[in-house]
PDB file of C-alpha atoms in Angstrom:
ATOM      1  CA  MET A   1      61.178 -34.721   5.004  1.00  0.00           C
ATOM      2  CA  ARG A   2      59.149 -37.883   5.094  1.00  0.00           C
ATOM      3  CA  ARG A   3      55.416 -37.458   4.505  1.00  0.00           C
ATOM      4  CA  LEU A   4      54.306 -38.515   8.003  1.00  0.00           C
ATOM      5  CA  GLU A   5      57.229 -37.186  10.025  1.00  0.00           C
ATOM      6  CA  GLY A   6      56.330 -37.072  13.725  1.00  0.00           C
ATOM      7  CA  LYS A   7      52.677 -38.064  13.241  1.00  0.00           C
ATOM      8  CA  ASN A   8      51.120 -40.369  15.825  1.00  0.00           C
ATOM      9  CA  VAL A   9      49.210 -43.244  14.223  1.00  0.00           C
ATOM     10  CA  LEU A  10      47.164 -46.056  15.743  1.00  0.00           C
ATOM     11  CA  ILE A  11      46.731 -49.159  13.564  1.00  0.00           C
ATOM     12  CA  THR A  12      44.318 -51.889  14.662  1.00  0.00           C
ATOM     13  CA  GLY A  13      45.061 -55.506  13.832  1.00  0.00           C
ATOM     14  CA  ALA A  14      48.650 -54.633  12.974  1.00  0.00           C
ATOM     15  CA  SER A  15      50.418 -57.858  13.924  1.00  0.00           C
ATOM     16  CA  SER A  16      50.192 -59.459  10.459  1.00  0.00           C
ATOM     17  CA  GLY A  17      49.141 -59.000   6.848  1.00  0.00           C
ATOM     18  CA  ILE A  18      48.088 -55.583   5.610  1.00  0.00           C
ATOM     19  CA  GLY A  19      48.247 -54.151   9.125  1.00  0.00           C
ATOM     20  CA  GLU A  20      51.856 -55.251   9.521  1.00  0.00           C
ATOM     21  CA  ALA A  21      52.850 -53.844   6.126  1.00  0.00           C
ATOM     22  CA  THR A  22      51.076 -50.576   6.926  1.00  0.00           C
ATOM     23  CA  ALA A  23      52.814 -50.228  10.285  1.00  0.00           C
ATOM     24  CA  ILE A  24      56.208 -50.662   8.639  1.00  0.00           C
ATOM     25  CA  LYS A  25      55.336 -48.283   5.787  1.00  0.00           C
ATOM     26  CA  PHE A  26      54.197 -45.577   8.218  1.00  0.00           C
ATOM     27  CA  GLY A  27      57.411 -45.997  10.172  1.00  0.00           C
ATOM     28  CA  GLU A  28      59.387 -45.532   6.974  1.00  0.00           C
ATOM     29  CA  GLU A  29      57.421 -42.311   6.429  1.00  0.00           C
ATOM     30  CA  GLY A  30      58.530 -41.054   9.846  1.00  0.00           C
ATOM     31  CA  ALA A  31      55.431 -41.756  11.945  1.00  0.00           C
ATOM     32  CA  ASN A  32      55.190 -43.001  15.514  1.00  0.00           C
ATOM     33  CA  VAL A  33      53.168 -46.209  15.357  1.00  0.00           C
ATOM     34  CA  ALA A  34      50.909 -47.804  17.964  1.00  0.00           C
ATOM     35  CA  ILE A  35      50.500 -51.464  17.007  1.00  0.00           C
ATOM     36  CA  ASN A  36      47.222 -52.972  18.182  1.00  0.00           C
ATOM     37  CA  TYR A  37      46.785 -56.745  18.290  1.00  0.00           C
ATOM     38  CA  LEU A  38      44.311 -59.191  19.796  1.00  0.00           C
ATOM     39  CA  HIS A  39      46.212 -62.478  19.764  1.00  0.00           C
ATOM     40  CA  GLY A  40      49.823 -63.206  18.928  1.00  0.00           C
ATOM     41  CA  GLU A  41      51.937 -60.886  21.056  1.00  0.00           C
ATOM     42  CA  GLU A  42      55.044 -62.544  19.621  1.00  0.00           C
ATOM     43  CA  ASP A  43      53.951 -61.571  16.089  1.00  0.00           C
ATOM     44  CA  ALA A  44      53.328 -58.003  17.252  1.00  0.00           C
ATOM     45  CA  GLN A  45      56.811 -57.889  18.781  1.00  0.00           C
ATOM     46  CA  GLN A  46      58.272 -58.992  15.447  1.00  0.00           C
ATOM     47  CA  VAL A  47      56.388 -56.212  13.644  1.00  0.00           C
ATOM     48  CA  LYS A  48      57.798 -53.713  16.138  1.00  0.00           C
ATOM     49  CA  LYS A  49      61.307 -55.062  15.591  1.00  0.00           C
ATOM     50  CA  ARG A  50      60.982 -54.834  11.794  1.00  0.00           C
ATOM     51  CA  LEU A  51      59.550 -51.336  12.034  1.00  0.00           C
ATOM     52  CA  LEU A  52      62.389 -50.057  14.200  1.00  0.00           C
ATOM     53  CA  THR A  53      65.023 -51.750  12.043  1.00  0.00           C
ATOM     54  CA  SER A  54      63.553 -50.143   8.932  1.00  0.00           C
ATOM     55  CA  CYS A  55      63.384 -46.720  10.565  1.00  0.00           C
ATOM     56  CA  ASN A  56      66.935 -46.881  11.821  1.00  0.00           C
ATOM     57  CA  ALA A  57      68.167 -47.836   8.362  1.00  0.00           C
ATOM     58  CA  LEU A  58      66.354 -44.841   6.880  1.00  0.00           C
ATOM     59  CA  GLU A  59      67.414 -42.519   9.716  1.00  0.00           C
ATOM     60  CA  ALA A  60      63.765 -41.483  10.212  1.00  0.00           C
ATOM     61  CA  SER A  61      63.226 -39.181  13.160  1.00  0.00           C
ATOM     62  CA  GLY A  62      59.900 -40.742  14.200  1.00  0.00           C
ATOM     63  CA  CYS A  63      59.408 -44.398  14.933  1.00  0.00           C
ATOM     64  CA  LYS A  64      58.387 -44.418  18.536  1.00  0.00           C
ATOM     65  CA  THR A  65      56.290 -47.543  18.982  1.00  0.00           C
ATOM     66  CA  LEU A  66      53.684 -48.961  21.327  1.00  0.00           C
ATOM     67  CA  LEU A  67      52.220 -52.461  21.507  1.00  0.00           C
ATOM     68  CA  ILE A  68      48.616 -52.509  22.711  1.00  0.00           C
ATOM     69  CA  GLN A  69      46.514 -55.632  23.214  1.00  0.00           C
ATOM     70  CA  ALA A  70      42.813 -54.879  22.779  1.00  0.00           C
ATOM     71  CA  ASP A  71      39.682 -56.418  21.266  1.00  0.00           C
ATOM     72  CA  VAL A  72      38.183 -53.761  18.973  1.00  0.00           C
ATOM     73  CA  SER A  73      34.754 -55.390  19.224  1.00  0.00           C
ATOM     74  CA  ARG A  74      34.586 -54.373  22.897  1.00  0.00           C
ATOM     75  CA  PRO A  75      33.994 -50.642  23.400  1.00  0.00           C
ATOM     76  CA  GLU A  76      35.550 -50.626  26.866  1.00  0.00           C
ATOM     77  CA  GLU A  77      38.785 -52.101  25.477  1.00  0.00           C
ATOM     78  CA  VAL A  78      38.780 -49.580  22.617  1.00  0.00           C
ATOM     79  CA  GLU A  79      38.442 -46.759  25.143  1.00  0.00           C
ATOM     80  CA  GLY A  80      41.343 -48.185  27.135  1.00  0.00           C
ATOM     81  CA  MET A  81      43.471 -48.503  24.003  1.00  0.00           C
ATOM     82  CA  PHE A  82      42.973 -44.835  23.123  1.00  0.00           C
ATOM     83  CA  MET A  83      43.705 -43.782  26.689  1.00  0.00           C
ATOM     84  CA  GLU A  84      46.969 -45.736  26.598  1.00  0.00           C
ATOM     85  CA  VAL A  85      48.132 -44.041  23.391  1.00  0.00           C
ATOM     86  CA  LEU A  86      47.095 -40.587  24.603  1.00  0.00           C
ATOM     87  CA  GLU A  87      48.806 -41.043  27.961  1.00  0.00           C
ATOM     88  CA  ALA A  88      52.014 -42.065  26.182  1.00  0.00           C
ATOM     89  CA  TRP A  89      52.060 -39.564  23.308  1.00  0.00           C
ATOM     90  CA  GLY A  90      49.490 -36.891  24.145  1.00  0.00           C
ATOM     91  CA  SER A  91      47.728 -37.019  20.800  1.00  0.00           C
ATOM     92  CA  ILE A  92      46.653 -39.214  17.902  1.00  0.00           C
ATOM     93  CA  ASP A  93      46.811 -37.830  14.374  1.00  0.00           C
ATOM     94  CA  ILE A  94      45.799 -40.844  12.293  1.00  0.00           C
ATOM     95  CA  LEU A  95      43.603 -43.884  12.946  1.00  0.00           C
ATOM     96  CA  ILE A  96      43.806 -46.916  10.665  1.00  0.00           C
ATOM     97  CA  ASN A  97      40.843 -49.278  11.185  1.00  0.00           C
ATOM     98  CA  ASN A  98      42.443 -52.449   9.869  1.00  0.00           C
ATOM     99  CA  ALA A  99      41.394 -55.295  12.197  1.00  0.00           C
ATOM    100  CA  GLY A 100      39.082 -57.781  10.520  1.00  0.00           C
ATOM    101  CA  ILE A 101      37.928 -61.388  10.372  1.00  0.00           C
ATOM    102  CA  GLN A 102      35.718 -63.472   8.112  1.00  0.00           C
ATOM    103  CA  LYS A 103      33.764 -66.708   8.477  1.00  0.00           C
ATOM    104  CA  GLU A 104      32.631 -68.981   5.658  1.00  0.00           C
ATOM    105  CA  SER A 105      29.264 -70.716   5.611  1.00  0.00           C
ATOM    106  CA  PRO A 106      26.196 -71.020   3.389  1.00  0.00           C
ATOM    107  CA  SER A 107      24.104 -68.072   4.485  1.00  0.00           C
ATOM    108  CA  HIS A 108      21.160 -70.197   5.617  1.00  0.00           C
ATOM    109  CA  THR A 109      23.357 -72.279   7.930  1.00  0.00           C
ATOM    110  CA  MET A 110      25.562 -69.551   9.407  1.00  0.00           C
ATOM    111  CA  SER A 111      25.044 -69.338  13.140  1.00  0.00           C
ATOM    112  CA  HIS A 112      23.844 -66.117  14.707  1.00  0.00           C
ATOM    113  CA  ASP A 113      26.982 -66.079  16.850  1.00  0.00           C
ATOM    114  CA  ASP A 114      29.304 -66.293  13.834  1.00  0.00           C
ATOM    115  CA  PHE A 115      27.383 -63.590  11.967  1.00  0.00           C
ATOM    116  CA  GLU A 116      27.403 -61.272  14.957  1.00  0.00           C
ATOM    117  CA  LYS A 117      31.104 -61.872  15.646  1.00  0.00           C
ATOM    118  CA  VAL A 118      32.129 -60.732  12.169  1.00  0.00           C
ATOM    119  CA  ILE A 119      29.869 -57.679  12.379  1.00  0.00           C
ATOM    120  CA  ALA A 120      31.289 -56.897  15.833  1.00  0.00           C
ATOM    121  CA  VAL A 121      34.917 -56.918  14.642  1.00  0.00           C
ATOM    122  CA  ASP A 122      34.594 -55.667  11.052  1.00  0.00           C
ATOM    123  CA  LEU A 123      31.919 -52.991  11.471  1.00  0.00           C
ATOM    124  CA  MET A 124      31.350 -52.187  15.130  1.00  0.00           C
ATOM    125  CA  GLY A 125      35.111 -52.173  15.789  1.00  0.00           C
ATOM    126  CA  PRO A 126      35.756 -49.400  13.245  1.00  0.00           C
ATOM    127  CA  TYR A 127      32.717 -47.561  14.601  1.00  0.00           C
ATOM    128  CA  TYR A 128      33.932 -47.688  18.225  1.00  0.00           C
ATOM    129  CA  CYS A 129      37.454 -46.659  17.212  1.00  0.00           C
ATOM    130  CA  SER A 130      36.226 -43.878  14.938  1.00  0.00           C
ATOM    131  CA  MET A 131      34.045 -42.389  17.675  1.00  0.00           C
ATOM    132  CA  GLU A 132      37.002 -42.279  20.073  1.00  0.00           C
ATOM    133  CA  ALA A 133      39.198 -40.739  17.373  1.00  0.00           C
ATOM    134  CA  ILE A 134      36.648 -38.114  16.351  1.00  0.00           C
ATOM    135  CA  ARG A 135      36.049 -37.046  19.951  1.00  0.00           C
ATOM    136  CA  HIS A 136      39.801 -36.641  20.347  1.00  0.00           C
ATOM    137  CA  PHE A 137      40.152 -34.724  17.072  1.00  0.00           C
ATOM    138  CA  LEU A 138      37.340 -32.354  18.044  1.00  0.00           C
ATOM    139  CA  SER A 139      38.951 -31.702  21.409  1.00  0.00           C
ATOM    140  CA  ARG A 140      41.888 -30.067  19.620  1.00  0.00           C
ATOM    141  CA  ASP A 141      40.024 -28.112  16.952  1.00  0.00           C
ATOM    142  CA  GLY A 142      39.144 -31.074  14.845  1.00  0.00           C
ATOM    143  CA  GLU A 143      42.117 -31.935  12.660  1.00  0.00           C
ATOM    144  CA  GLY A 144      42.575 -35.656  12.077  1.00  0.00           C
ATOM    145  CA  ILE A 145      42.515 -38.580   9.676  1.00  0.00           C
ATOM    146  CA  ILE A 146      40.680 -41.923   9.717  1.00  0.00           C
ATOM    147  CA  ILE A 147      41.278 -44.596   7.077  1.00  0.00           C
ATOM    148  CA  ASN A 148      39.247 -47.809   7.022  1.00  0.00           C
ATOM    149  CA  ASN A 149      40.414 -51.104   5.573  1.00  0.00           C
ATOM    150  CA  SER A 150      37.407 -52.187   3.569  1.00  0.00           C
ATOM    151  CA  SER A 151      37.289 -54.718   0.719  1.00  0.00           C
ATOM    152  CA  VAL A 152      36.156 -55.110  -2.863  1.00  0.00           C
ATOM    153  CA  HIS A 153      33.232 -56.862  -1.178  1.00  0.00           C
ATOM    154  CA  GLU A 154      31.797 -53.549  -0.086  1.00  0.00           C
ATOM    155  CA  LEU A 155      30.769 -53.538  -3.760  1.00  0.00           C
ATOM    156  CA  ILE A 156      30.986 -57.133  -5.024  1.00  0.00           C
ATOM    157  CA  PRO A 157      28.668 -59.702  -3.379  1.00  0.00           C
ATOM    158  CA  LYS A 158      30.477 -62.589  -1.683  1.00  0.00           C
ATOM    159  CA  PRO A 159      28.237 -65.677  -1.375  1.00  0.00           C
ATOM    160  CA  GLN A 160      28.908 -67.820   1.710  1.00  0.00           C
ATOM    161  CA  PHE A 161      30.532 -64.834   3.407  1.00  0.00           C
ATOM    162  CA  ILE A 162      27.385 -62.822   4.050  1.00  0.00           C
ATOM    163  CA  SER A 163      28.517 -61.376   7.378  1.00  0.00           C
ATOM    164  CA  TYR A 164      31.743 -60.106   5.791  1.00  0.00           C
ATOM    165  CA  SER A 165      29.893 -58.583   2.820  1.00  0.00           C
ATOM    166  CA  VAL A 166      27.338 -56.919   5.093  1.00  0.00           C
ATOM    167  CA  ALA A 167      30.090 -55.523   7.336  1.00  0.00           C
ATOM    168  CA  LYS A 168      32.072 -54.083   4.424  1.00  0.00           C
ATOM    169  CA  GLY A 169      28.952 -52.635   2.820  1.00  0.00           C
ATOM    170  CA  GLY A 170      28.152 -50.931   6.108  1.00  0.00           C
ATOM    171  CA  LEU A 171      31.730 -49.699   6.397  1.00  0.00           C
ATOM    172  CA  GLU A 172      31.431 -48.003   3.002  1.00  0.00           C
ATOM    173  CA  ASN A 173      28.392 -46.046   4.144  1.00  0.00           C
ATOM    174  CA  MET A 174      29.944 -45.253   7.520  1.00  0.00           C
ATOM    175  CA  THR A 175      33.001 -43.833   5.740  1.00  0.00           C
ATOM    176  CA  LYS A 176      30.869 -41.573   3.565  1.00  0.00           C
ATOM    177  CA  THR A 177      28.498 -40.512   6.358  1.00  0.00           C
ATOM    178  CA  LEU A 178      31.241 -39.571   8.817  1.00  0.00           C
ATOM    179  CA  ALA A 179      33.297 -37.903   6.085  1.00  0.00           C
ATOM    180  CA  LEU A 180      30.366 -35.684   5.173  1.00  0.00           C
ATOM    181  CA  GLU A 181      29.461 -34.950   8.788  1.00  0.00           C
ATOM    182  CA  TYR A 182      32.967 -33.876   9.820  1.00  0.00           C
ATOM    183  CA  ALA A 183      34.471 -32.484   6.614  1.00  0.00           C
ATOM    184  CA  GLY A 184      33.942 -28.952   7.878  1.00  0.00           C
ATOM    185  CA  ARG A 185      35.960 -29.750  11.001  1.00  0.00           C
ATOM    186  CA  ASN A 186      39.079 -30.707   9.006  1.00  0.00           C
ATOM    187  CA  ILE A 187      38.640 -34.422   9.638  1.00  0.00           C
ATOM    188  CA  ARG A 188      39.269 -36.568   6.558  1.00  0.00           C
ATOM    189  CA  ILE A 189      37.809 -40.087   6.432  1.00  0.00           C
ATOM    190  CA  ASN A 190      38.461 -42.521   3.589  1.00  0.00           C
ATOM    191  CA  SER A 191      38.636 -46.233   2.873  1.00  0.00           C
ATOM    192  CA  VAL A 192      41.032 -48.544   1.091  1.00  0.00           C
ATOM    193  CA  ALA A 193      39.419 -51.606  -0.515  1.00  0.00           C
ATOM    194  CA  PRO A 194      41.845 -54.451  -1.219  1.00  0.00           C
ATOM    195  CA  GLY A 195      41.090 -57.277  -3.604  1.00  0.00           C
ATOM    196  CA  ALA A 196      42.871 -60.631  -3.460  1.00  0.00           C
ATOM    197  CA  ILE A 197      45.970 -59.959  -1.355  1.00  0.00           C
ATOM    198  CA  LEU A 198      48.629 -62.424  -0.181  1.00  0.00           C
ATOM    199  CA  THR A 199      47.859 -62.301   3.553  1.00  0.00           C
ATOM    200  CA  PRO A 200      47.123 -64.871   6.280  1.00  0.00           C
ATOM    201  CA  ILE A 201      43.358 -64.218   6.024  1.00  0.00           C
ATOM    202  CA  ASN A 202      43.562 -65.849   2.556  1.00  0.00           C
ATOM    203  CA  PRO A 203      44.939 -69.383   3.092  1.00  0.00           C
ATOM    204  CA  TRP A 204      44.795 -70.076  -0.651  1.00  0.00           C
ATOM    205  CA  LYS A 205      48.035 -68.110  -0.988  1.00  0.00           C
ATOM    206  CA  ASN A 206      49.929 -71.272   0.024  1.00  0.00           C
ATOM    207  CA  ASP A 207      48.143 -73.595  -2.444  1.00  0.00           C
ATOM    208  CA  PRO A 208      49.509 -73.125  -5.986  1.00  0.00           C
ATOM    209  CA  ASP A 209      46.443 -74.629  -7.687  1.00  0.00           C
ATOM    210  CA  ILE A 210      43.891 -72.558  -5.784  1.00  0.00           C
ATOM    211  CA  LYS A 211      46.075 -69.457  -6.060  1.00  0.00           C
ATOM    212  CA  ALA A 212      46.211 -69.886  -9.838  1.00  0.00           C
ATOM    213  CA  LYS A 213      42.422 -70.215  -9.939  1.00  0.00           C
ATOM    214  CA  VAL A 214      41.999 -67.032  -7.879  1.00  0.00           C
ATOM    215  CA  GLU A 215      44.441 -65.130 -10.060  1.00  0.00           C
ATOM    216  CA  SER A 216      42.660 -66.256 -13.234  1.00  0.00           C
ATOM    217  CA  HIS A 217      39.760 -63.975 -12.244  1.00  0.00           C
ATOM    218  CA  ILE A 218      41.984 -60.912 -11.748  1.00  0.00           C
ATOM    219  CA  PRO A 219      42.545 -58.723 -14.829  1.00  0.00           C
ATOM    220  CA  MET A 220      46.192 -58.135 -13.834  1.00  0.00           C
ATOM    221  CA  LYS A 221      46.583 -61.927 -13.469  1.00  0.00           C
ATOM    222  CA  ARG A 222      48.215 -61.841 -10.049  1.00  0.00           C
ATOM    223  CA  ALA A 223      47.323 -61.402  -6.397  1.00  0.00           C
ATOM    224  CA  GLY A 224      48.408 -58.220  -4.662  1.00  0.00           C
ATOM    225  CA  ARG A 225      51.085 -57.768  -2.014  1.00  0.00           C
ATOM    226  CA  PRO A 226      50.378 -56.224   1.406  1.00  0.00           C
ATOM    227  CA  GLU A 227      52.968 -53.536   0.674  1.00  0.00           C
ATOM    228  CA  GLU A 228      50.942 -52.373  -2.332  1.00  0.00           C
ATOM    229  CA  VAL A 229      47.946 -51.754  -0.081  1.00  0.00           C
ATOM    230  CA  ALA A 230      50.066 -50.120   2.633  1.00  0.00           C
ATOM    231  CA  ALA A 231      51.340 -47.583   0.089  1.00  0.00           C
ATOM    232  CA  VAL A 232      47.770 -46.387  -0.514  1.00  0.00           C
ATOM    233  CA  PHE A 233      47.133 -46.023   3.218  1.00  0.00           C
ATOM    234  CA  ALA A 234      50.255 -43.887   3.468  1.00  0.00           C
ATOM    235  CA  PHE A 235      49.158 -41.724   0.539  1.00  0.00           C
ATOM    236  CA  LEU A 236      45.695 -41.110   2.029  1.00  0.00           C
ATOM    237  CA  ALA A 237      47.251 -40.224   5.399  1.00  0.00           C
ATOM    238  CA  SER A 238      49.612 -37.688   3.849  1.00  0.00           C
ATOM    239  CA  LYS A 239      49.251 -34.095   2.690  1.00  0.00           C
ATOM    240  CA  ASP A 240      49.310 -35.460  -0.863  1.00  0.00           C
ATOM    241  CA  ALA A 241      45.672 -36.466  -0.247  1.00  0.00           C
ATOM    242  CA  SER A 242      44.674 -33.294   1.602  1.00  0.00           C
ATOM    243  CA  TYR A 243      41.591 -32.689  -0.587  1.00  0.00           C
ATOM    244  CA  ILE A 244      40.282 -36.279  -0.576  1.00  0.00           C
ATOM    245  CA  THR A 245      37.544 -37.375   1.822  1.00  0.00           C
ATOM    246  CA  GLY A 246      34.634 -39.805   1.767  1.00  0.00           C
ATOM    247  CA  GLN A 247      36.230 -41.961  -0.920  1.00  0.00           C
ATOM    248  CA  THR A 248      37.104 -45.612  -1.349  1.00  0.00           C
ATOM    249  CA  ILE A 249      40.256 -46.410  -3.295  1.00  0.00           C
ATOM    250  CA  PHE A 250      40.189 -49.943  -4.698  1.00  0.00           C
ATOM    251  CA  VAL A 251      43.520 -51.776  -4.701  1.00  0.00           C
ATOM    252  CA  ASP A 252      42.397 -54.855  -6.573  1.00  0.00           C
ATOM    253  CA  GLY A 253      44.270 -55.493  -9.811  1.00  0.00           C
ATOM    254  CA  GLY A 254      41.071 -54.654 -11.685  1.00  0.00           C
ATOM    255  CA  LEU A 255      38.612 -56.950  -9.889  1.00  0.00           C
ATOM    256  CA  THR A 256      35.980 -54.212  -9.771  1.00  0.00           C
ATOM    257  CA  LEU A 257      36.177 -53.684 -13.546  1.00  0.00           C
ATOM    258  CA  TYR A 258      33.690 -56.509 -14.338  1.00  0.00           C
ATOM    259  CA  PRO A 259      36.441 -58.866 -15.564  1.00  0.00           C
ATOM    260  CA  SER A 260      34.116 -61.080 -17.602  1.00  0.00           C
ATOM    261  CA  PHE A 261      33.548 -58.124 -19.923  1.00  0.00           C
ATOM    262  CA  ALA A 262      37.206 -58.171 -20.985  1.00  0.00           C
ATOM    263  CA  GLU A 263      35.896 -60.249 -23.892  1.00  0.00           C
ATOM    264  CA  ASN A 264      33.038 -58.678 -25.810  1.00  0.00           C
ATOM    265  CA  TRP A 265      30.194 -61.118 -25.306  1.00  0.00           C
ATOM    266  CA  SER A 266      27.435 -58.656 -24.359  1.00  0.00           C
ATOM    267  CA  SER A 267      26.688 -57.136 -27.741  1.00  0.00           C
TER     268      SER A 267
END
């Protein structure tokens, strides 16, 4: 039996990158997957097609799918998204807060609008979705799982991306606070924190020179693949992680290990 057989999962921002890889991985594990997207319906349709093809090849018994357009930064659209999934499937077992954006600017020149937009998507979006999920979980005796897509930048400062760093730092604390508050109600809440991953949000992946420079800072000397992050989401959503809550698992090739200390210069 696959680890997520028959589970209903909602994944935000699932039309590309880590969200796409996670949707396909959950399908392979037997889950029914609701694919949220904001723009790019054609991309979302392709994810659905890949997911169903993969499931059919594996003869998984789950793999019902939904495509849901919604802006997670708007609470009314989040509410509508949850209603759509619940009307179709009756329940949600797992929420993956994956949708995210980032904007680059020296901190002193970043516009208020750009700062607030990143906070709205990357922090308020997971908050709105988590509140809907928790209310649903509590309505059926409280069992449920939430997993947030954070970043190494919940820990490592990221100059010129202050809104992103602030959002991910807030997401770390939200994960821990909600995990503690609802642990006694059988609701597990964790985060996955990717490092440098080959996804569309990182355009350097298509520039060999810049990619090599990025990878020179990673102890494992390579960028990660979306599938490597998706595997950790699937683990945290499964019974294999049944005693884990309030944690962040870093999937970063060693970026959070203080790479400059690989050579002993400090003593």
